[in-house]
Amino acid sequence: MDKFLIDGGVRLVGEVSASGAKNAALPALAACLLTSEEVLLHRVPRVRDIRTMQSLLVHTGASLVEEGESTVRVHAADIVAAEAPYEVVKTMRASSLVLGPLVARAGKAHVSMPGGCAIGARPINLHMSGLEQLGAVITQSHGYVEASAPNGLKGTNVLFDRITVTGTEDLMMAAVLAKGETILDNAAREPEVVDLANLLLKMGARITGAGTSQIKITGVDRLHGAEHSIIPDRIEAGTFLLAGAITGGDVTVTDCEPEHLGALIAKLRECGCQITEPASGKVRVCASGKLRSVDMKTEEHPGFATDLQAQFMALMTQAEGISFVTETIFENRFMHVLELVRMGANIRVEGRQAIIAGKVHLSSAQVICSDLRASASLVLAALVAEGTTIVDRVYHMDRGYEQIEKKLAGLGASIRRSN
Ligand code: EPU
C-alpha cells in the first residue's frame, strides 16, 4: 500500500492549479447515461473515484475514450446492463448516482445499496423515496435496490426531508426525462448541483432554479449530446489554501472559482491570514503572522463545507487559543482526530463537536488515513510537524486528489511516495 513520507517545516510558496471537481465530474459522467448521443467532458480529474465511475459506465454498455490529460468522450448508445454491482458500489458510494439516470433512460435499475461508511451511515433513502414519488416502483432484496418504471416517470413535487447533494442530483437526472413538471424543494445549492444542471441544459433539458433550494424541471422526450467543462474543485483549492496557511506560506491557487470558496476565505481572514484575488480565477493566501483560533461549524453550501472540516482542524492546531469545530452533516467525521493527537495535537471530541487547543508543537509519527478528507488533514499536519511523517494508506487520498504530491512538491513541500 502506498505511503507518503513528508518532512515537515517547509514554508509553502508559489502557484498551484486546481483540477476539475471530482464531485461535479461524478454526476456529469452519470448524466451521460441519459442520452444515446455522445457527450464530451473536459476537465475531468484523473482520480480513482472517477476511474470507478468510468468503469461503471462501461459496465452498463457505454463506450468511453479518454483524450489528452482530462477529456473524456462518453457514448451510451444502448444501455446493456442497467445495474451497479456491489463490487463497484462498495468502493464508491457515489455509484448510486446512476440510479436516477438508469430508471429514466432504461425504465429500470438494479443498484447495490451502499454499506457502512467511515464518516457516517450515509443511507440513500431520500434518493429512493424521491424516485417512488416520480412513479418508480422500488423494492429491496439481497442488498440491492430494484427500481422499475416501464412506462416512464411522471413529474411531481418532491420535498427533501433533509438536504442531500447527490440525492438532489439523482432526482434532477431522473426528472429531466419524466412527463410533466417536477419541483424539488429543500434542494442542495452546492456549485456541483449547478454544474450538473448546466450540463443537462446543454443536453436539451429544461431546468430552472439550480443553485437555489427550489429546482423546477420540465421533462423532455429525449436529450442529445453535448460538450461541457467541469467546474474547478473547490475542496482541492481550499486544501491548498489551508496548506499555505498552516505553513505560514504564500500560496496562490489558480484556475479556481473564488465565489465557491466564500465560507473558507471568511474563516481564513478571521484567523489572521491575508486573502486576495490577484486575478480572475486566482486566490492567494499569505500567512506571515500568528494564527488566531476561530470557531467553525460545517453546513450545507454556502456554509462551511464538511469536506474541508478535517483540513481546517489541522490548521486550528497551529492557531493560538481554543477553537470549537462542529460537524453537522455527518455523524462520524472525526476519524482524523486520534491520528492528529498522536502527532501532538490537543483535541477533545464531545459528540459532534471537537475542541482544539493551540498552538501545539506537532511531531512526526506514522499515521493512517481513514477517508479521503481525513488523509488531507494528516498531510497538512505533516507539513508542519517536526521530522518525517509517514502517512499510510494514501489510496484514500488518491480517490479525490489529482497528483497531490506533485502539486505540493511544486510549492516546495518535501513529500515523496513509497510502497
Ligand atoms: N442522507 C440521508 N439520506 C439520504 C441521503 C443523505 O439521510 O438519502 C444524509 C447523509 O447521511 C448525511 C446528509 O444527509 O448525513 C448529507 O448527505 P449528502 O447526501 O448531501 O451527501 P452525499 O451526496 O452522499 C456529497 C459529496 C460528499 C460531501 C457531501 C456533503 C459527492 C459525490 N459526495 O455526498 O463528498 O461530503 O455531499 O457535502 O458529491 C468527499 O468528496 O469527500 C465527500 C464525502
Tab-separated table of C-alpha atoms and ligand atoms in Angstrom:
chain	number	residue	atom	x	y	z
A	1	MET	CA	0.000	0.000	0.000
A	2	ASP	CA	1.366	3.420	-0.940
A	3	LYS	CA	2.532	5.837	1.736
A	4	PHE	CA	3.690	9.452	1.761
A	5	LEU	CA	6.898	10.447	3.507
A	6	ILE	CA	6.709	14.103	4.421
A	7	ASP	CA	9.465	16.195	6.009
A	8	GLY	CA	7.776	18.981	7.934
A	9	GLY	CA	8.850	22.545	8.447
A	10	VAL	CA	8.925	23.923	4.908
A	11	ARG	CA	7.040	27.161	4.237
A	12	LEU	CA	4.992	26.636	1.055
A	13	VAL	CA	5.352	29.328	-1.604
A	14	GLY	CA	4.183	29.572	-5.195
A	15	GLU	CA	1.283	28.825	-7.519
A	16	VAL	CA	-0.728	25.641	-7.837
A	17	SER	CA	-3.627	24.986	-10.165
A	18	ALA	CA	-6.952	23.417	-9.205
A	19	SER	CA	-8.172	20.379	-11.136
A	20	GLY	CA	-11.762	19.785	-12.211
A	21	ALA	CA	-14.101	18.944	-9.346
A	22	LYS	CA	-14.437	15.242	-8.567
A	23	ASN	CA	-17.895	15.788	-7.085
A	24	ALA	CA	-19.082	17.587	-10.218
A	25	ALA	CA	-17.458	15.141	-12.651
A	26	LEU	CA	-19.128	12.130	-10.988
A	27	PRO	CA	-22.739	13.260	-11.655
A	28	ALA	CA	-21.704	14.585	-15.078
A	29	LEU	CA	-20.471	11.121	-16.040
A	30	ALA	CA	-23.699	9.577	-14.711
A	31	ALA	CA	-25.688	12.103	-16.790
A	32	CYS	CA	-24.074	10.707	-19.955
A	33	LEU	CA	-26.352	7.674	-19.490
A	34	LEU	CA	-29.369	9.887	-20.227
A	35	THR	CA	-28.674	10.173	-23.956
A	36	SER	CA	-27.834	7.833	-26.817
A	37	GLU	CA	-25.626	10.556	-28.273
A	38	GLU	CA	-22.012	11.355	-27.451
A	39	VAL	CA	-21.095	13.636	-24.545
A	40	LEU	CA	-17.679	15.265	-24.384
A	41	LEU	CA	-16.500	16.244	-20.901
A	42	HIS	CA	-13.430	18.391	-20.302
A	43	ARG	CA	-11.506	18.956	-17.086
A	44	VAL	CA	-12.353	15.545	-15.662
A	45	PRO	CA	-9.816	14.894	-12.881
A	46	ARG	CA	-7.790	11.685	-13.182
A	47	VAL	CA	-8.552	10.345	-9.700
A	48	ARG	CA	-9.612	6.911	-8.508
A	49	ASP	CA	-13.320	7.684	-7.910
A	50	ILE	CA	-13.610	8.939	-11.477
A	51	ARG	CA	-11.990	5.770	-12.827
A	52	THR	CA	-14.502	3.787	-10.764
A	53	MET	CA	-17.449	5.731	-12.217
A	54	GLN	CA	-15.990	5.301	-15.714
A	55	SER	CA	-15.801	1.536	-15.281
A	56	LEU	CA	-19.395	1.574	-14.030
A	57	LEU	CA	-20.488	3.347	-17.235
A	58	VAL	CA	-18.635	0.763	-19.324
A	59	HIS	CA	-20.411	-1.964	-17.320
A	60	THR	CA	-23.775	-0.509	-18.409
A	61	GLY	CA	-22.674	-0.734	-22.039
A	62	ALA	CA	-21.324	2.777	-22.664
A	63	SER	CA	-18.145	3.304	-24.621
A	64	LEU	CA	-15.638	5.663	-23.117
A	65	VAL	CA	-12.481	7.199	-24.536
A	66	GLU	CA	-10.001	9.302	-22.566
A	67	GLU	CA	-8.374	12.053	-24.615
A	68	GLY	CA	-5.465	14.261	-23.584
A	69	GLU	CA	-4.983	14.981	-19.900
A	70	SER	CA	-8.551	15.481	-18.773
A	71	THR	CA	-11.072	14.974	-21.571
A	72	VAL	CA	-13.474	12.045	-21.652
A	73	ARG	CA	-15.758	11.111	-24.546
A	74	VAL	CA	-18.744	9.027	-23.435
A	75	HIS	CA	-21.206	7.341	-25.737
A	76	ALA	CA	-24.068	5.400	-24.113
A	77	ALA	CA	-25.710	4.338	-27.391
A	78	ASP	CA	-27.576	1.478	-25.679
A	79	ILE	CA	-27.961	0.522	-22.037
A	80	VAL	CA	-26.961	-3.131	-21.991
A	81	ALA	CA	-26.977	-3.664	-18.210
A	82	ALA	CA	-28.989	-1.196	-16.111
A	83	GLU	CA	-27.102	-2.044	-12.958
A	84	ALA	CA	-24.421	-1.024	-10.482
A	85	PRO	CA	-22.908	-4.129	-8.884
A	86	TYR	CA	-21.844	-4.338	-5.220
A	87	GLU	CA	-18.158	-4.690	-6.177
A	88	VAL	CA	-18.271	-1.137	-7.570
A	89	VAL	CA	-20.647	0.491	-5.094
A	90	LYS	CA	-18.681	-0.763	-2.085
A	91	THR	CA	-15.622	1.171	-3.269
A	92	MET	CA	-17.559	4.323	-4.163
A	93	ARG	CA	-20.903	5.329	-2.681
A	94	ALA	CA	-21.465	7.933	-5.401
A	95	SER	CA	-22.269	4.968	-7.682
A	96	SER	CA	-25.862	5.490	-6.521
A	97	LEU	CA	-25.827	8.500	-8.873
A	98	VAL	CA	-26.620	6.133	-11.743
A	99	LEU	CA	-29.930	5.119	-10.153
A	100	GLY	CA	-31.915	8.113	-11.442
A	101	PRO	CA	-30.418	8.169	-14.963
A	102	LEU	CA	-30.872	4.410	-15.453
A	103	VAL	CA	-34.541	4.401	-14.397
A	104	ALA	CA	-35.194	7.472	-16.536
A	105	ARG	CA	-33.480	6.077	-19.639
A	106	ALA	CA	-33.954	2.300	-19.367
A	107	GLY	CA	-37.106	2.152	-17.226
A	108	LYS	CA	-35.283	0.045	-14.641
A	109	ALA	CA	-32.207	-0.114	-12.445
A	110	HIS	CA	-30.591	-2.734	-10.241
A	111	VAL	CA	-28.208	-0.895	-7.952
A	112	SER	CA	-26.390	-2.212	-4.911
A	113	MET	CA	-27.173	-0.476	-1.614
A	114	PRO	CA	-24.082	1.208	-0.237
A	115	GLY	CA	-22.889	-0.338	3.024
A	116	GLY	CA	-21.433	1.466	6.032
A	117	CYS	CA	-19.002	4.287	5.551
A	118	ALA	CA	-16.119	5.674	7.615
A	119	ILE	CA	-17.782	9.081	8.000
A	120	GLY	CA	-21.368	8.098	8.839
A	121	ALA	CA	-24.324	5.887	7.918
A	122	ARG	CA	-24.961	7.665	4.606
A	123	PRO	CA	-28.229	5.989	3.557
A	124	ILE	CA	-29.864	6.601	0.148
A	125	ASN	CA	-33.469	6.549	1.419
A	126	LEU	CA	-34.103	10.062	0.068
A	127	HIS	CA	-32.997	9.041	-3.450
A	128	MET	CA	-35.366	6.073	-3.291
A	129	SER	CA	-38.401	7.857	-1.872
A	130	GLY	CA	-37.956	10.656	-4.430
A	131	LEU	CA	-37.924	8.144	-7.270
A	132	GLU	CA	-41.014	6.491	-5.819
A	133	GLN	CA	-42.772	9.842	-5.852
A	134	LEU	CA	-41.799	10.126	-9.532
A	135	GLY	CA	-43.666	6.864	-10.107
A	136	ALA	CA	-40.927	4.234	-9.900
A	137	VAL	CA	-41.670	1.003	-8.084
A	138	ILE	CA	-38.841	0.332	-5.661
A	139	THR	CA	-38.073	-2.945	-3.959
A	140	GLN	CA	-35.066	-4.031	-1.949
A	141	SER	CA	-33.620	-7.514	-1.760
A	142	HIS	CA	-30.248	-9.227	-1.379
A	143	GLY	CA	-28.561	-5.879	-0.723
A	144	TYR	CA	-29.835	-4.365	-3.965
A	145	VAL	CA	-32.384	-1.696	-4.886
A	146	GLU	CA	-34.609	-2.682	-7.779
A	147	ALA	CA	-36.296	0.315	-9.385
A	148	SER	CA	-38.721	-0.014	-12.225
A	149	ALA	CA	-40.776	2.419	-14.264
A	150	PRO	CA	-41.587	0.613	-17.520
A	151	ASN	CA	-43.987	3.350	-18.652
A	152	GLY	CA	-41.686	6.187	-17.715
A	153	LEU	CA	-41.516	8.560	-14.755
A	154	LYS	CA	-44.078	11.258	-14.040
A	155	GLY	CA	-43.240	14.728	-12.777
A	156	THR	CA	-44.295	15.629	-9.245
A	157	ASN	CA	-43.362	17.734	-6.203
A	158	VAL	CA	-40.616	16.312	-4.033
A	159	LEU	CA	-39.754	17.873	-0.686
A	160	PHE	CA	-36.466	16.526	0.667
A	161	ASP	CA	-36.614	15.770	4.420
A	162	ARG	CA	-33.037	16.970	4.628
A	163	ILE	CA	-30.654	18.491	2.164
A	164	THR	CA	-28.797	15.884	0.128
A	165	VAL	CA	-26.296	16.718	-2.604
A	166	THR	CA	-26.227	13.512	-4.624
A	167	GLY	CA	-29.927	12.959	-3.822
A	168	THR	CA	-30.752	16.294	-5.489
A	169	GLU	CA	-28.526	15.377	-8.446
A	170	ASP	CA	-30.003	11.889	-8.786
A	171	LEU	CA	-33.584	13.180	-8.840
A	172	MET	CA	-32.768	16.050	-11.175
A	173	MET	CA	-31.370	13.488	-13.640
A	174	ALA	CA	-34.456	11.305	-13.253
A	175	ALA	CA	-36.877	14.220	-13.685
A	176	VAL	CA	-35.381	15.588	-16.921
A	177	LEU	CA	-36.924	12.684	-18.861
A	178	ALA	CA	-40.135	12.432	-16.769
A	179	LYS	CA	-43.508	13.504	-18.169
A	180	GLY	CA	-44.530	16.945	-16.968
A	181	GLU	CA	-43.135	19.210	-14.283
A	182	THR	CA	-41.116	18.239	-11.213
A	183	ILE	CA	-40.372	20.603	-8.351
A	184	LEU	CA	-37.543	19.693	-5.993
A	185	ASP	CA	-37.895	21.575	-2.688
A	186	ASN	CA	-35.226	21.864	0.010
A	187	ALA	CA	-32.770	21.035	-2.788
A	188	ALA	CA	-28.992	21.226	-2.302
A	189	ARG	CA	-27.457	24.513	-3.501
A	190	GLU	CA	-23.896	23.255	-3.990
A	191	PRO	CA	-21.978	24.508	-7.064
A	192	GLU	CA	-21.754	20.882	-8.220
A	193	VAL	CA	-25.573	20.772	-8.497
A	194	VAL	CA	-25.472	23.921	-10.643
A	195	ASP	CA	-22.732	22.447	-12.832
A	196	LEU	CA	-24.818	19.321	-13.426
A	197	ALA	CA	-27.854	21.457	-14.307
A	198	ASN	CA	-25.703	23.393	-16.789
A	199	LEU	CA	-24.614	20.177	-18.490
A	200	LEU	CA	-28.215	18.905	-18.603
A	201	LEU	CA	-29.355	22.225	-20.111
A	202	LYS	CA	-26.741	21.812	-22.857
A	203	MET	CA	-28.186	18.320	-23.456
A	204	GLY	CA	-31.630	19.834	-24.026
A	205	ALA	CA	-33.156	19.577	-20.536
A	206	ARG	CA	-35.474	22.258	-19.155
A	207	ILE	CA	-34.381	23.275	-15.651
A	208	THR	CA	-34.665	26.493	-13.646
A	209	GLY	CA	-33.623	27.345	-10.109
A	210	ALA	CA	-30.465	25.228	-9.770
A	211	GLY	CA	-28.368	26.869	-7.043
A	212	THR	CA	-31.499	27.769	-5.056
A	213	SER	CA	-33.441	25.486	-2.745
A	214	GLN	CA	-36.237	25.067	-5.306
A	215	ILE	CA	-35.427	23.475	-8.659
A	216	LYS	CA	-38.081	23.220	-11.385
A	217	ILE	CA	-37.697	20.661	-14.141
A	218	THR	CA	-39.966	20.230	-17.140
A	219	GLY	CA	-39.466	16.829	-18.653
A	220	VAL	CA	-38.476	16.404	-22.315
A	221	ASP	CA	-38.815	13.329	-24.551
A	222	ARG	CA	-35.116	12.947	-25.217
A	223	LEU	CA	-31.755	14.532	-24.546
A	224	HIS	CA	-28.958	14.973	-27.037
A	225	GLY	CA	-25.159	15.041	-26.956
A	226	ALA	CA	-23.210	17.997	-25.547
A	227	GLU	CA	-19.771	19.336	-24.672
A	228	HIS	CA	-19.048	20.597	-21.174
A	229	SER	CA	-16.157	21.671	-18.983
A	230	ILE	CA	-16.327	20.639	-15.303
A	231	ILE	CA	-16.040	23.399	-12.656
A	232	PRO	CA	-12.855	23.704	-10.570
A	233	ASP	CA	-12.556	21.580	-7.437
A	234	ARG	CA	-13.317	23.920	-4.538
A	235	ILE	CA	-12.298	21.326	-1.943
A	236	GLU	CA	-8.908	20.743	-3.560
A	237	ALA	CA	-8.420	24.515	-3.936
A	238	GLY	CA	-9.406	25.001	-0.282
A	239	THR	CA	-6.960	22.300	0.807
A	240	PHE	CA	-4.107	24.178	-0.937
A	241	LEU	CA	-5.132	27.463	0.721
A	242	LEU	CA	-5.074	25.687	4.075
A	243	ALA	CA	-1.658	24.193	3.224
A	244	GLY	CA	-0.392	27.717	2.581
A	245	ALA	CA	-1.931	28.971	5.828
A	246	ILE	CA	-0.682	26.159	8.075
A	247	THR	CA	2.912	26.504	6.853
A	248	GLY	CA	2.911	30.313	7.242
A	249	GLY	CA	3.344	30.422	3.493
A	250	ASP	CA	2.323	32.424	0.454
A	251	VAL	CA	0.291	30.264	-1.915
A	252	THR	CA	-1.783	31.237	-4.934
A	253	VAL	CA	-4.343	28.779	-6.234
A	254	THR	CA	-5.008	29.294	-9.930
A	255	ASP	CA	-7.821	28.056	-12.207
A	256	CYS	CA	-10.264	28.091	-9.301
A	257	GLU	CA	-13.595	29.803	-8.608
A	258	PRO	CA	-13.224	32.193	-5.615
A	259	GLU	CA	-17.003	32.535	-5.315
A	260	HIS	CA	-17.238	28.860	-4.363
A	261	LEU	CA	-14.733	29.370	-1.529
A	262	GLY	CA	-16.550	32.174	0.333
A	263	ALA	CA	-17.008	30.445	3.714
A	264	LEU	CA	-13.401	29.221	3.858
A	265	ILE	CA	-11.992	32.588	2.797
A	266	ALA	CA	-14.018	34.318	5.560
A	267	LYS	CA	-12.641	31.898	8.186
A	268	LEU	CA	-9.057	32.257	6.963
A	269	ARG	CA	-9.374	36.044	7.241
A	270	GLU	CA	-10.787	35.666	10.766
A	271	CYS	CA	-7.707	33.587	11.648
A	272	GLY	CA	-5.442	36.413	10.552
A	273	CYS	CA	-4.474	35.261	7.056
A	274	GLN	CA	-4.404	37.751	4.241
A	275	ILE	CA	-6.527	36.647	1.309
A	276	THR	CA	-6.522	38.395	-2.043
A	277	GLU	CA	-7.775	37.680	-5.535
A	278	PRO	CA	-4.814	38.796	-7.673
A	279	ALA	CA	-6.617	37.997	-10.940
A	280	SER	CA	-9.735	36.283	-12.140
A	281	GLY	CA	-9.738	32.615	-11.102
A	282	LYS	CA	-6.929	33.110	-8.579
A	283	VAL	CA	-6.913	33.205	-4.768
A	284	ARG	CA	-3.774	33.992	-2.770
A	285	VAL	CA	-3.229	33.272	0.908
A	286	CYS	CA	-0.402	34.958	2.882
A	287	ALA	CA	0.046	33.781	6.429
A	288	SER	CA	3.066	35.604	7.756
A	289	GLY	CA	1.852	36.431	11.302
A	290	LYS	CA	0.396	34.434	14.168
A	291	LEU	CA	-2.812	32.498	13.544
A	292	ARG	CA	-5.811	33.110	15.813
A	293	SER	CA	-8.166	30.260	16.680
A	294	VAL	CA	-11.742	30.601	15.415
A	295	ASP	CA	-14.874	28.505	15.784
A	296	MET	CA	-16.340	26.786	12.755
A	297	LYS	CA	-19.490	24.807	12.020
A	298	THR	CA	-19.998	22.771	8.863
A	299	GLU	CA	-23.147	23.469	6.908
A	300	GLU	CA	-24.644	22.892	3.510
A	301	HIS	CA	-23.482	25.328	0.821
A	302	PRO	CA	-22.970	28.282	1.069
A	303	GLY	CA	-21.917	27.363	4.628
A	304	PHE	CA	-18.540	25.882	5.519
A	305	ALA	CA	-18.079	22.598	3.573
A	306	THR	CA	-17.856	19.405	5.618
A	307	ASP	CA	-15.253	18.267	3.068
A	308	LEU	CA	-12.851	20.913	4.441
A	309	GLN	CA	-13.542	20.312	8.139
A	310	ALA	CA	-10.691	17.870	8.770
A	311	GLN	CA	-8.156	20.089	6.994
A	312	PHE	CA	-9.393	23.167	8.894
A	313	MET	CA	-8.966	21.291	12.150
A	314	ALA	CA	-5.307	20.644	11.300
A	315	LEU	CA	-4.925	24.414	10.865
A	316	MET	CA	-6.535	25.069	14.253
A	317	THR	CA	-3.824	23.015	15.975
A	318	GLN	CA	-1.455	25.801	14.863
A	319	ALA	CA	-3.665	28.737	15.944
A	320	GLU	CA	-3.410	30.468	19.326
A	321	GLY	CA	-6.354	29.718	21.629
A	322	ILE	CA	-9.335	27.398	21.774
A	323	SER	CA	-11.377	26.527	18.715
A	324	PHE	CA	-14.746	24.743	18.597
A	325	VAL	CA	-15.341	22.801	15.385
A	326	THR	CA	-18.869	21.423	14.971
A	327	GLU	CA	-19.750	18.828	12.337
A	328	THR	CA	-23.442	18.984	11.431
A	329	ILE	CA	-23.543	16.992	8.174
A	330	PHE	CA	-22.056	13.598	9.045
A	331	GLU	CA	-22.250	11.877	12.425
A	332	ASN	CA	-18.777	10.348	12.455
A	333	ARG	CA	-16.443	12.658	10.612
A	334	PHE	CA	-13.746	12.986	13.283
A	335	MET	CA	-11.635	9.948	12.369
A	336	HIS	CA	-8.606	12.174	11.813
A	337	VAL	CA	-8.656	13.412	15.425
A	338	LEU	CA	-6.921	10.417	17.013
A	339	GLU	CA	-4.187	10.498	14.390
A	340	LEU	CA	-3.680	14.253	14.863
A	341	VAL	CA	-3.488	13.629	18.630
A	342	ARG	CA	-0.747	11.054	18.007
A	343	MET	CA	1.194	13.858	16.331
A	344	GLY	CA	0.816	16.040	19.430
A	345	ALA	CA	-2.494	17.857	18.809
A	346	ASN	CA	-4.627	18.748	21.818
A	347	ILE	CA	-8.167	17.879	20.696
A	348	ARG	CA	-11.158	16.620	22.667
A	349	VAL	CA	-14.301	15.351	20.959
A	350	GLU	CA	-17.692	15.776	22.623
A	351	GLY	CA	-20.441	14.415	20.399
A	352	ARG	CA	-20.470	16.388	17.188
A	353	GLN	CA	-18.037	18.997	18.488
A	354	ALA	CA	-14.243	18.956	18.618
A	355	ILE	CA	-12.418	21.335	20.930
A	356	ILE	CA	-8.930	22.162	19.747
A	357	ALA	CA	-6.375	23.907	21.946
A	358	GLY	CA	-3.497	25.564	20.124
A	359	LYS	CA	-0.854	26.306	19.301
A	360	VAL	CA	0.922	22.978	19.778
A	361	HIS	CA	4.214	21.635	18.554
A	362	LEU	CA	3.421	18.766	16.175
A	363	SER	CA	5.931	15.979	15.796
A	364	SER	CA	6.208	13.325	13.122
A	365	ALA	CA	4.598	9.916	13.571
A	366	GLN	CA	3.359	7.015	11.496
A	367	VAL	CA	-0.307	7.783	10.807
A	368	ILE	CA	-3.092	6.073	8.881
A	369	CYS	CA	-5.661	7.633	6.547
A	370	SER	CA	-9.261	6.622	7.268
A	371	ASP	CA	-11.038	8.518	4.496
A	372	LEU	CA	-10.399	10.995	1.728
A	373	ARG	CA	-10.551	14.287	3.634
A	374	ALA	CA	-9.063	12.843	6.848
A	375	SER	CA	-5.999	11.936	4.775
A	376	ALA	CA	-5.692	15.533	3.547
A	377	SER	CA	-5.809	16.699	7.165
A	378	LEU	CA	-2.922	14.382	8.099
A	379	VAL	CA	-0.866	15.593	5.146
A	380	LEU	CA	-1.394	19.223	6.257
A	381	ALA	CA	-0.341	18.377	9.818
A	382	ALA	CA	2.727	16.558	8.468
A	383	LEU	CA	3.767	19.681	6.547
A	384	VAL	CA	4.406	21.466	9.876
A	385	ALA	CA	5.379	18.526	12.077
A	386	GLU	CA	8.969	18.182	13.191
A	387	GLY	CA	10.669	15.244	11.446
A	388	THR	CA	9.463	12.827	8.784
A	389	THR	CA	5.817	11.775	8.998
A	390	ILE	CA	4.735	8.559	7.310
A	391	VAL	CA	1.153	8.861	6.078
A	392	ASP	CA	-0.090	5.351	5.354
A	393	ARG	CA	-2.963	4.158	3.096
A	394	VAL	CA	-2.858	7.139	0.786
A	395	TYR	CA	-5.184	5.279	-1.586
A	396	HIS	CA	-7.879	7.214	0.267
A	397	MET	CA	-6.256	10.446	-0.880
A	398	ASP	CA	-5.896	9.143	-4.433
A	399	ARG	CA	-9.698	8.804	-4.589
A	400	GLY	CA	-10.078	12.543	-4.865
A	401	TYR	CA	-6.809	14.480	-5.169
A	402	GLU	CA	-5.071	14.534	-8.545
A	403	GLN	CA	-1.261	14.285	-8.373
A	404	ILE	CA	-1.306	15.689	-4.865
A	405	GLU	CA	2.370	15.004	-4.109
A	406	LYS	CA	3.463	16.616	-7.370
A	407	LYS	CA	1.338	19.703	-6.704
A	408	LEU	CA	2.575	20.082	-3.100
A	409	ALA	CA	6.183	19.490	-4.168
A	410	GLY	CA	5.704	22.302	-6.706
A	411	LEU	CA	5.062	24.611	-3.736
A	412	GLY	CA	8.280	23.454	-2.076
A	413	ALA	CA	6.973	20.646	0.150
A	414	SER	CA	9.255	17.728	0.797
A	415	ILE	CA	6.905	14.837	0.012
A	416	ARG	CA	7.540	11.515	-1.687
A	417	ARG	CA	5.507	8.386	-2.322
A	418	SER	CA	6.742	4.953	-1.389
A	419	ASN	CA	5.178	1.496	-1.328
B	1	EPU	N1	-28.711	11.495	3.918
B	1	EPU	C1	-29.785	10.741	4.299
B	1	EPU	N2	-30.500	10.083	3.328
B	1	EPU	C2	-30.172	10.156	2.003
B	1	EPU	C3	-29.090	10.948	1.618
B	1	EPU	C4	-28.376	11.605	2.608
B	1	EPU	O1	-30.093	10.633	5.480
B	1	EPU	O2	-30.861	9.526	1.186
B	1	EPU	C5	-27.922	12.204	4.938
B	1	EPU	C6	-26.481	11.738	4.962
B	1	EPU	O3	-26.313	10.573	5.749
B	1	EPU	C7	-25.769	12.936	5.524
B	1	EPU	C8	-26.565	14.104	4.956
B	1	EPU	O4	-27.844	13.555	4.570
B	1	EPU	O5	-25.827	12.932	6.921
B	1	EPU	C9	-25.962	14.799	3.756
B	1	EPU	O6	-25.530	13.827	2.817
B	1	EPU	P1	-25.493	14.097	1.253
B	1	EPU	O7	-26.485	13.181	0.604
B	1	EPU	O8	-25.578	15.532	0.976
B	1	EPU	O9	-24.039	13.560	0.910
B	1	EPU	P2	-23.651	12.854	-0.439
B	1	EPU	O10	-24.460	13.397	-1.521
B	1	EPU	O11	-23.622	11.376	-0.224
B	1	EPU	C10	-21.843	14.563	-1.221
B	1	EPU	C11	-20.383	14.523	-1.537
B	1	EPU	C12	-19.602	14.338	-0.253
B	1	EPU	C13	-19.920	15.520	0.672
B	1	EPU	C14	-21.431	15.584	0.913
B	1	EPU	C15	-21.848	16.779	1.742
B	1	EPU	C16	-20.351	13.623	-3.760
B	1	EPU	C17	-20.025	12.503	-4.667
B	1	EPU	N3	-20.139	13.426	-2.456
B	1	EPU	O12	-22.152	13.316	-0.603
B	1	EPU	O13	-18.228	14.363	-0.593
B	1	EPU	O14	-19.255	15.355	1.890
B	1	EPU	O15	-22.125	15.654	-0.340
B	1	EPU	O16	-21.450	17.958	1.143
B	1	EPU	O17	-20.788	14.673	-4.220
B	1	EPU	C18	-15.942	13.824	-0.367
B	1	EPU	O18	-15.744	14.299	-1.500
B	1	EPU	O19	-15.007	13.532	0.421
B	1	EPU	C19	-17.313	13.593	0.092
B	1	EPU	C20	-17.608	12.766	1.095
